[in-house]
Amino acid sequence: MLQPEIEENEPIQKYSTCRRVCALIVLWLYCCMSYCDRYSIAGVLSEVKEVFDLDHTNSAWLTTIFLISYMSFAPVIGYLGDRFDRKWLLIIGLVCQITTNLAGSTATTFSGLLLSRFFLGVSECVFNVIAVPFVSDLFGPKTRTYAIQALSTATPIGGGLGYVIGSEASSTFGGWHWALRVTTPVTGFIAVLMMFILPFQLKRGAMEPNMIVAKEEYLSDLKYFLKVKTYVYTVTGSACTNAMIGIATLWLPDLFSQVAVLGRELKPCAHPPCEFEEINLKFGVLTVVAGLLGGLLGIFLSRVGRKMGNKLIEPELCGYGNLISTISIATMLLFMMGHQKLSWVMAFLALTGSSINWGLSCEIVMSVIPPRKRSTGKAVFNIISHALGDAPSPLIVGAVADMIRKYRVGERDTYLAEFRSMQSAFVLFAPLFTVSSAILYFAAARSLIADQKALEQKKECQSTTLF
């Protein structure tokens, strides 16, 4: 089943537009359910904290352990993705996702729940490392941007659905563990669709035959990536964006719930299931709409910019999106206590600005890396952007919030102390992350043309060698 592919001297494959679009739709569904399963635990975080008696630091480990496994396995999956049939790798990853979700729903200890999150990180890593290069080989350079952007819209939609489904499942069936169970039938159906729709043995560089070059050693690939300035700037810029999104997706629903309790709109969560589903529903819908709007804005504005002759439109949009996010997140934190409606609007704008980056970042990276190195390049992209981004950021912010709370003598165990400590930690880190991301994306814009020309020259040299 999984045997190394030998692609040299084989004819380039061509698939009908219908087959390629259907494959993209199936991958979109896979991505959507992957992120839904990832964020469903955040929709019941208040209950999980009560059941397992967790503080902010321990709660953050639910995200951090997920990303540790994600980063640990990314190099291996990238290596396999550049050498084996990617369809089977994707199917194996989806089966792993179903299994670990069901196992996690039966956990009776916090360590058992953490172990299930660890293996869920492996399954999502399979998709994120392999899917974008797979799509790049299905669509040509002219349509690839829109295909990747369309795929990226599944990320916020799936994440938002995770909040909604997780919270509603817990409320309906009477326990947080149902948040991890309800999606498994849908995920299993997607696995069946993948068997019949995704093409087997899709050739790497199928849309760019002149760029199919011999395989190189893994270490030489890493050295190559470090020499591409645009790649380095985009990866680190994405890491900063991920850092902000990481703390926002984990802690913002909790913050809004605390504000509602302090305003006597909700009762404190003393015994699960907690009555916070309205907050989680709002945040889930907000995440879906903001992510979809950000993704569509990225597609539309990049297309308009290209028509106007702006070859730097992708990194510039990422930079401006982060500046919008910076202003919005700062305003939200400043007026959160007394102006909740304004805070919700600012949270929406912050997530919209950050969502512009997802598909555009992938397109920037794919445009400066040869086809044979794309799975490895995407794997390294994922490792660094998560290792420096949303892997440590929730843990750091949670630890700082707990530290601040210890010094609020007299109100250490109150909702006000919990809110103020997390608000202070947010103020310290969130604007810093988004401003840094904007600077790095603008730096990527300065080097993009030169790196693309260097890749084109390599393509011409390879074409001359072939003929």
Coordinates of C-alpha atoms in Angstrom, one line a residue:
M1 CA 0.0 0.0 0.0
L2 CA 2.6 2.5 1.1
Q3 CA 5.5 2.1 -1.2
P4 CA 8.0 4.7 -2.3
E5 CA 7.0 6.4 -5.6
I6 CA 9.3 6.4 -8.6
E7 CA 8.3 9.4 -10.7
E8 CA 11.2 10.1 -13.0
N9 CA 10.5 9.6 -16.7
E10 CA 6.8 9.0 -16.1
P11 CA 4.2 11.0 -18.1
I12 CA 2.6 14.0 -16.4
Q13 CA -0.9 13.3 -15.2
K14 CA -3.9 15.4 -16.1
Y15 CA -7.3 15.3 -14.4
S16 CA -10.6 16.8 -15.4
T17 CA -11.7 20.0 -13.8
C18 CA -14.6 18.2 -12.1
R19 CA -12.3 15.6 -10.6
R20 CA -9.9 18.3 -9.3
V21 CA -12.8 20.4 -7.8
C22 CA -14.3 17.3 -6.1
A23 CA -11.0 16.4 -4.6
L24 CA -10.7 20.0 -3.3
I25 CA -14.1 19.8 -1.7
V26 CA -13.3 16.5 0.0
L27 CA -10.1 18.0 1.4
W28 CA -12.0 21.1 2.5
L29 CA -14.4 18.8 4.5
Y30 CA -11.4 17.0 6.0
C31 CA -9.8 20.3 7.0
C32 CA -13.1 21.6 8.5
M33 CA -13.7 18.5 10.6
S34 CA -10.0 18.4 11.7
Y35 CA -10.2 21.9 13.1
C36 CA -13.7 21.2 14.5
D37 CA -12.3 18.3 16.5
R38 CA -9.3 20.4 17.6
Y39 CA -11.4 23.3 19.0
S40 CA -14.4 21.4 20.4
I41 CA -12.5 21.0 23.7
A42 CA -12.3 24.8 23.9
G43 CA -16.1 25.0 23.7
V44 CA -16.3 23.1 26.9
L45 CA -13.2 24.5 28.6
S46 CA -15.1 25.8 31.6
E47 CA -16.5 22.4 32.3
V48 CA -13.2 20.6 31.8
K49 CA -11.5 23.1 34.2
E50 CA -14.2 22.3 36.9
V51 CA -14.1 18.5 36.3
F52 CA -10.3 18.2 36.5
D53 CA -9.7 21.2 38.9
L54 CA -7.4 23.1 36.5
D55 CA -5.9 26.6 36.6
H56 CA -4.9 28.7 33.5
T57 CA -1.5 27.0 33.2
N58 CA -2.8 23.5 33.2
S59 CA -5.7 24.3 30.9
A60 CA -3.2 25.7 28.4
W61 CA -1.5 22.3 28.2
L62 CA -4.6 21.0 26.3
T63 CA -3.4 23.2 23.4
T64 CA 0.3 22.9 24.0
I65 CA 0.5 19.1 24.1
F66 CA -1.5 19.0 20.9
L67 CA 1.0 21.2 19.1
I68 CA 4.1 19.5 20.6
S69 CA 3.0 16.2 18.9
Y70 CA 2.2 18.2 15.8
M71 CA 5.7 19.7 15.6
S72 CA 7.4 16.4 16.6
F73 CA 5.8 14.4 13.8
A74 CA 5.8 17.2 11.1
P75 CA 9.4 16.4 9.8
V76 CA 8.6 12.7 9.5
I77 CA 5.3 13.3 7.8
G78 CA 6.9 15.9 5.5
Y79 CA 9.6 13.3 4.6
L80 CA 6.9 10.6 3.9
G81 CA 4.8 13.1 2.0
D82 CA 7.6 13.8 -0.5
R83 CA 8.2 10.1 -1.1
F84 CA 5.0 8.0 -0.6
D85 CA 1.4 8.1 -2.0
R86 CA -0.2 11.0 -0.2
K87 CA -3.7 9.7 -0.6
W88 CA -3.0 6.8 1.8
L89 CA -1.2 9.1 4.2
L90 CA -4.3 11.4 4.4
I91 CA -6.7 8.5 4.9
I92 CA -4.5 7.0 7.7
G93 CA -4.4 10.5 9.4
L94 CA -8.2 10.7 9.3
V95 CA -8.6 7.2 10.8
C96 CA -6.2 8.3 13.6
Q97 CA -8.3 11.4 14.2
I98 CA -11.5 9.3 14.7
T99 CA -9.8 6.8 17.0
T100 CA -8.1 9.4 19.2
N101 CA -11.3 11.5 19.6
L102 CA -13.3 8.5 20.8
A103 CA -10.5 7.5 23.1
G104 CA -10.3 11.0 24.5
S105 CA -14.0 11.1 25.2
T106 CA -13.6 8.2 27.7
A107 CA -10.8 9.8 29.6
T108 CA -11.3 9.8 33.4
T109 CA -8.0 11.6 34.3
F110 CA -6.4 14.8 33.0
S111 CA -3.3 12.8 31.9
G112 CA -5.5 10.5 29.8
L113 CA -7.2 13.5 28.1
L114 CA -3.7 15.0 27.4
L115 CA -2.6 11.8 25.8
S116 CA -5.6 11.8 23.5
R117 CA -4.8 15.4 22.5
F118 CA -1.2 14.4 21.8
F119 CA -2.3 11.8 19.2
L120 CA -5.0 14.1 17.8
G121 CA -2.1 16.5 17.0
V122 CA -0.5 13.8 14.9
S123 CA -3.6 13.3 12.8
E124 CA -4.0 17.0 12.1
C125 CA -0.3 17.3 11.3
V126 CA -0.8 14.7 8.5
F127 CA -3.4 16.9 6.9
N128 CA -1.7 20.3 7.3
V129 CA 1.7 19.0 6.0
I130 CA 0.3 17.1 3.0
A131 CA -2.9 18.8 1.8
V132 CA -1.5 22.1 0.5
P133 CA 1.3 20.5 -1.6
F134 CA -1.4 18.0 -2.8
V135 CA -3.6 20.8 -3.9
S136 CA -0.6 22.6 -5.5
D137 CA -0.1 19.5 -7.7
L138 CA -3.8 19.4 -8.7
F139 CA -4.1 23.0 -9.8
G140 CA -1.9 25.1 -12.1
P141 CA -0.1 28.3 -11.1
K142 CA -2.9 30.5 -12.3
T143 CA -5.6 28.8 -10.2
R144 CA -3.5 27.6 -7.3
T145 CA -3.9 30.8 -5.3
Y146 CA -7.7 30.5 -5.3
A147 CA -7.6 26.8 -4.6
I148 CA -5.4 27.2 -1.5
Q149 CA -7.4 30.2 -0.3
A150 CA -10.6 28.2 -0.7
L151 CA -9.1 25.3 1.3
S152 CA -7.9 27.8 4.0
T153 CA -11.5 29.0 4.6
A154 CA -12.2 25.6 6.2
T155 CA -9.8 26.4 9.1
P156 CA -11.9 29.2 10.8
I157 CA -15.2 27.6 9.8
G158 CA -14.1 24.3 11.4
G159 CA -12.7 26.0 14.4
G160 CA -15.9 28.0 14.9
L161 CA -18.1 24.9 14.5
G162 CA -15.9 23.2 17.1
Y163 CA -17.0 25.8 19.7
V164 CA -20.6 25.5 18.7
I165 CA -20.8 21.7 18.4
G166 CA -18.7 21.2 21.5
S167 CA -20.9 23.5 23.7
E168 CA -24.2 22.3 22.3
A169 CA -23.3 18.6 22.5
S170 CA -22.3 19.0 26.2
S171 CA -25.5 20.9 26.9
T172 CA -27.7 18.4 25.0
F173 CA -26.2 15.1 26.2
G174 CA -25.1 16.2 29.6
G175 CA -21.3 16.1 29.6
W176 CA -18.1 17.5 28.1
H177 CA -17.0 14.2 26.7
W178 CA -19.9 14.3 24.1
A179 CA -18.1 17.2 22.5
L180 CA -15.5 14.7 21.3
R181 CA -17.9 12.1 20.1
V182 CA -20.6 13.7 18.0
T183 CA -18.4 14.4 14.9
T184 CA -17.1 10.9 14.4
P185 CA -19.8 9.7 12.0
V186 CA -19.2 12.7 9.7
T187 CA -15.5 12.1 9.8
G188 CA -15.9 8.5 8.9
F189 CA -18.0 9.4 5.9
I190 CA -15.3 11.8 4.7
A191 CA -12.8 9.0 4.9
V192 CA -15.0 6.9 2.6
L193 CA -15.3 9.8 0.2
M194 CA -11.5 10.2 0.1
M195 CA -11.1 6.6 -1.0
F196 CA -13.2 7.1 -4.1
I197 CA -12.5 10.7 -5.0
L198 CA -8.8 11.6 -4.3
P199 CA -6.5 10.5 -7.1
F200 CA -3.9 7.8 -6.4
Q201 CA -0.2 8.4 -7.0
L202 CA -0.6 12.1 -7.8
K203 CA 2.7 13.1 -9.3
R204 CA 4.7 15.9 -7.6
G205 CA 5.0 18.9 -9.8
A206 CA 2.2 17.6 -12.1
M207 CA 1.4 21.2 -13.1
E208 CA 5.0 22.3 -13.4
P209 CA 6.9 19.5 -15.3
N210 CA 10.0 21.5 -15.8
M211 CA 10.4 21.8 -12.0
I212 CA 10.5 18.1 -11.3
V213 CA 14.1 17.6 -10.1
A214 CA 15.9 14.8 -8.4
K215 CA 15.3 14.1 -4.7
E216 CA 17.8 15.6 -2.4
E217 CA 18.8 14.8 1.2
Y218 CA 16.6 16.2 3.9
L219 CA 19.4 18.3 5.4
S220 CA 20.0 19.9 2.1
D221 CA 16.3 20.9 1.9
L222 CA 16.6 22.6 5.3
K223 CA 19.6 24.5 4.2
Y224 CA 17.8 25.6 1.0
F225 CA 14.8 27.0 3.0
L226 CA 17.1 29.0 5.2
K227 CA 18.6 30.7 2.2
V228 CA 15.1 31.9 0.9
K229 CA 14.5 35.1 2.8
T230 CA 10.8 35.3 1.8
Y231 CA 10.3 31.8 3.3
V232 CA 12.0 32.8 6.6
Y233 CA 10.1 36.0 6.9
T234 CA 6.7 34.4 6.1
V235 CA 7.3 31.5 8.5
T236 CA 8.2 33.8 11.4
G237 CA 5.4 36.2 10.5
S238 CA 2.9 33.3 10.5
A239 CA 4.3 32.2 13.9
C240 CA 3.5 35.6 15.4
T241 CA 0.0 35.5 13.9
N242 CA -0.5 32.0 15.3
A243 CA 0.6 33.1 18.7
M244 CA -2.2 35.7 18.8
I245 CA -4.8 33.3 17.4
G246 CA -3.7 30.7 19.9
I247 CA -4.4 32.8 22.9
A248 CA -7.5 34.3 21.4
T249 CA -9.2 30.9 20.5
L250 CA -8.4 29.4 23.9
W251 CA -8.9 32.3 26.3
L252 CA -11.4 34.8 24.7
P253 CA -14.6 32.6 25.3
D254 CA -13.4 32.3 28.9
L255 CA -12.9 36.1 29.2
F256 CA -16.3 36.9 27.7
S257 CA -17.9 34.3 30.1
Q258 CA -16.2 36.0 33.1
V259 CA -17.5 39.4 32.0
A260 CA -21.0 38.0 31.7
V261 CA -20.8 36.5 35.2
L262 CA -19.5 39.8 36.6
G263 CA -22.3 41.6 34.9
R264 CA -24.8 39.1 36.4
E265 CA -25.9 37.9 33.0
L266 CA -24.8 34.4 33.7
K267 CA -24.4 32.3 36.9
P268 CA -20.9 31.1 37.9
C269 CA -20.0 27.6 36.8
A270 CA -20.1 25.6 40.1
H271 CA -21.2 22.2 38.8
P272 CA -20.9 21.1 35.2
P273 CA -22.5 21.2 32.7
C274 CA -22.0 25.0 32.8
E275 CA -24.5 27.4 31.3
F276 CA -22.0 29.2 29.0
E277 CA -23.3 27.7 25.7
E278 CA -24.6 31.1 24.6
I279 CA -21.1 32.7 24.9
N280 CA -19.6 29.7 23.1
L281 CA -22.2 29.8 20.4
K282 CA -21.6 33.6 19.8
F283 CA -17.9 33.1 19.7
G284 CA -18.2 30.1 17.4
V285 CA -20.4 32.0 14.9
L286 CA -18.1 35.0 15.2
T287 CA -15.1 32.8 14.4
V288 CA -16.8 31.2 11.4
V289 CA -17.9 34.5 9.9
A290 CA -14.7 36.3 10.6
G291 CA -12.6 33.4 9.2
L292 CA -14.7 33.1 6.1
L293 CA -14.7 36.8 5.5
G294 CA -11.0 37.1 6.1
G295 CA -10.3 34.2 3.7
L296 CA -12.7 35.6 1.0
L297 CA -11.1 39.1 1.4
G298 CA -7.7 37.5 0.9
I299 CA -8.9 35.9 -2.4
F300 CA -10.7 38.9 -3.7
L301 CA -8.1 41.6 -2.8
S302 CA -5.2 39.4 -4.0
R303 CA -7.0 39.0 -7.3
V304 CA -7.7 42.7 -7.6
G305 CA -4.1 43.5 -6.7
R306 CA -2.8 41.1 -9.3
K307 CA -5.0 42.7 -12.0
M308 CA -3.6 46.1 -11.0
G309 CA 0.0 44.8 -11.4
N310 CA 0.9 44.5 -7.7
K311 CA 3.1 41.5 -7.5
L312 CA 3.6 42.0 -3.7
I313 CA -0.1 41.9 -2.9
E314 CA -0.1 38.7 -0.8
P315 CA 2.5 39.7 1.8
E316 CA 1.2 43.2 1.9
L317 CA -2.3 42.0 2.7
C318 CA -1.0 39.8 5.5
G319 CA 0.8 42.8 7.0
Y320 CA -2.1 45.2 6.8
G321 CA -4.4 42.4 8.2
N322 CA -2.2 42.2 11.3
L323 CA -2.2 45.9 11.8
I324 CA -6.1 45.8 11.7
S325 CA -5.9 43.0 14.2
T326 CA -3.5 45.0 16.5
I327 CA -5.9 48.0 16.7
S328 CA -8.9 45.8 17.2
I329 CA -7.5 43.6 19.9
A330 CA -6.2 46.6 21.9
T331 CA -9.6 48.3 21.7
M332 CA -11.4 45.1 22.7
L333 CA -9.3 44.7 25.8
L334 CA -9.6 48.3 26.8
F335 CA -13.4 48.4 26.7
M336 CA -14.3 44.8 27.5
M337 CA -15.7 45.4 31.0
G338 CA -18.1 48.3 30.3
H339 CA -18.8 48.0 26.6
Q340 CA -19.4 44.3 25.7
K341 CA -21.0 44.9 22.3
L342 CA -18.1 47.0 21.2
S343 CA -15.7 44.3 22.5
W344 CA -17.5 41.6 20.4
V345 CA -17.2 43.8 17.3
M346 CA -13.5 44.4 17.9
A347 CA -12.9 40.6 18.5
F348 CA -14.6 40.0 15.1
L349 CA -12.3 42.5 13.4
A350 CA -9.2 41.1 15.1
L351 CA -10.0 37.6 13.9
T352 CA -10.9 38.8 10.4
G353 CA -7.6 40.6 10.1
S354 CA -5.6 37.6 11.2
S355 CA -7.6 35.2 9.0
I356 CA -6.4 37.0 5.9
N357 CA -3.0 35.4 6.5
W358 CA -3.8 31.7 6.4
G359 CA -4.2 31.0 2.7
L360 CA -1.9 33.8 1.5
S361 CA 1.0 32.6 3.7
C362 CA 0.7 29.1 2.1
E363 CA 0.6 30.6 -1.4
I364 CA 3.7 32.8 -0.7
V365 CA 5.6 29.7 0.6
M366 CA 4.6 27.6 -2.4
S367 CA 5.6 30.3 -4.8
V368 CA 9.3 30.3 -3.7
I369 CA 9.8 26.5 -3.2
P370 CA 10.3 23.8 -5.9
P371 CA 7.6 21.2 -6.1
R372 CA 9.9 18.4 -4.9
K373 CA 10.5 20.3 -1.7
R374 CA 7.0 21.4 -1.0
S375 CA 5.8 18.8 1.5
T376 CA 9.1 19.2 3.4
G377 CA 8.8 23.0 3.1
K378 CA 5.2 22.9 4.4
A379 CA 6.3 20.6 7.3
V380 CA 9.1 23.0 8.3
F381 CA 6.7 25.9 7.9
N382 CA 4.2 24.2 10.3
I383 CA 6.9 23.3 12.8
I384 CA 8.4 26.7 13.2
S385 CA 5.1 28.7 13.0
H386 CA 3.6 26.5 15.7
A387 CA 6.8 26.1 17.8
L388 CA 7.2 29.9 18.0
G389 CA 3.5 30.6 17.8
D390 CA 0.4 28.9 19.3
A391 CA 2.3 26.1 21.0
P392 CA 3.9 28.3 23.7
S393 CA 1.6 31.4 23.6
P394 CA -1.4 30.0 25.5
L395 CA 0.9 28.4 28.1
I396 CA 2.9 31.6 28.5
V397 CA -0.2 33.8 28.8
G398 CA -1.9 31.3 31.2
A399 CA 1.2 31.2 33.4
V400 CA 1.5 35.0 33.5
A401 CA -2.2 35.3 34.3
D402 CA -1.8 32.8 37.2
M403 CA 1.2 34.8 38.4
I404 CA -0.6 38.1 38.3
R405 CA -3.6 36.5 40.1
K406 CA -1.4 35.4 43.0
Y407 CA -0.6 39.0 43.8
R408 CA -4.2 40.2 43.8
V409 CA -4.5 39.5 47.6
G410 CA -8.1 39.6 48.9
E411 CA -9.7 38.7 45.5
R412 CA -7.5 35.7 44.5
D413 CA -10.5 33.3 44.1
T414 CA -13.0 35.7 42.6
Y415 CA -14.2 36.0 39.0
L416 CA -12.9 39.6 39.0
A417 CA -9.4 38.5 39.9
E418 CA -9.5 35.8 37.2
F419 CA -10.7 38.3 34.6
R420 CA -8.2 41.1 35.5
S421 CA -5.3 38.7 35.5
M422 CA -6.1 37.3 32.1
Q423 CA -6.9 40.7 30.7
S424 CA -3.5 42.0 31.9
A425 CA -1.7 39.0 30.3
F426 CA -3.5 39.6 27.0
V427 CA -2.5 43.3 27.0
L428 CA 1.2 42.3 27.5
F429 CA 1.4 39.8 24.6
A430 CA -1.4 40.1 22.0
P431 CA -0.5 43.5 20.4
L432 CA 3.2 42.6 20.5
F433 CA 2.5 39.4 18.5
T434 CA 0.4 41.1 15.8
V435 CA 2.8 44.1 15.3
S436 CA 5.7 41.8 15.0
S437 CA 3.8 39.7 12.4
A438 CA 3.0 42.8 10.3
I439 CA 6.7 43.9 10.3
L440 CA 7.8 40.4 9.2
Y441 CA 5.3 40.2 6.4
F442 CA 6.3 43.6 5.0
A443 CA 9.9 42.4 5.1
A444 CA 8.7 39.3 3.0
A445 CA 7.3 41.7 0.5
R446 CA 10.7 43.3 0.0
S447 CA 12.4 39.9 -0.9
L448 CA 9.5 38.1 -2.7
I449 CA 10.3 39.2 -6.3
A450 CA 14.0 38.3 -6.0
D451 CA 13.2 34.8 -4.5
Q452 CA 10.6 34.1 -7.2
K453 CA 13.1 35.1 -9.9
A454 CA 15.7 32.8 -8.4
L455 CA 13.2 29.9 -8.6
E456 CA 12.3 30.8 -12.2
Q457 CA 16.0 30.7 -13.2
K458 CA 16.3 27.3 -11.6
K459 CA 13.3 26.2 -13.6
E460 CA 14.9 27.5 -16.8
C461 CA 18.2 25.7 -16.1
Q462 CA 16.3 22.5 -15.4
S463 CA 14.4 22.9 -18.6
T464 CA 17.6 23.4 -20.6
T465 CA 19.1 20.3 -18.9
L466 CA 16.0 18.2 -19.8
F467 CA 16.2 19.1 -23.5

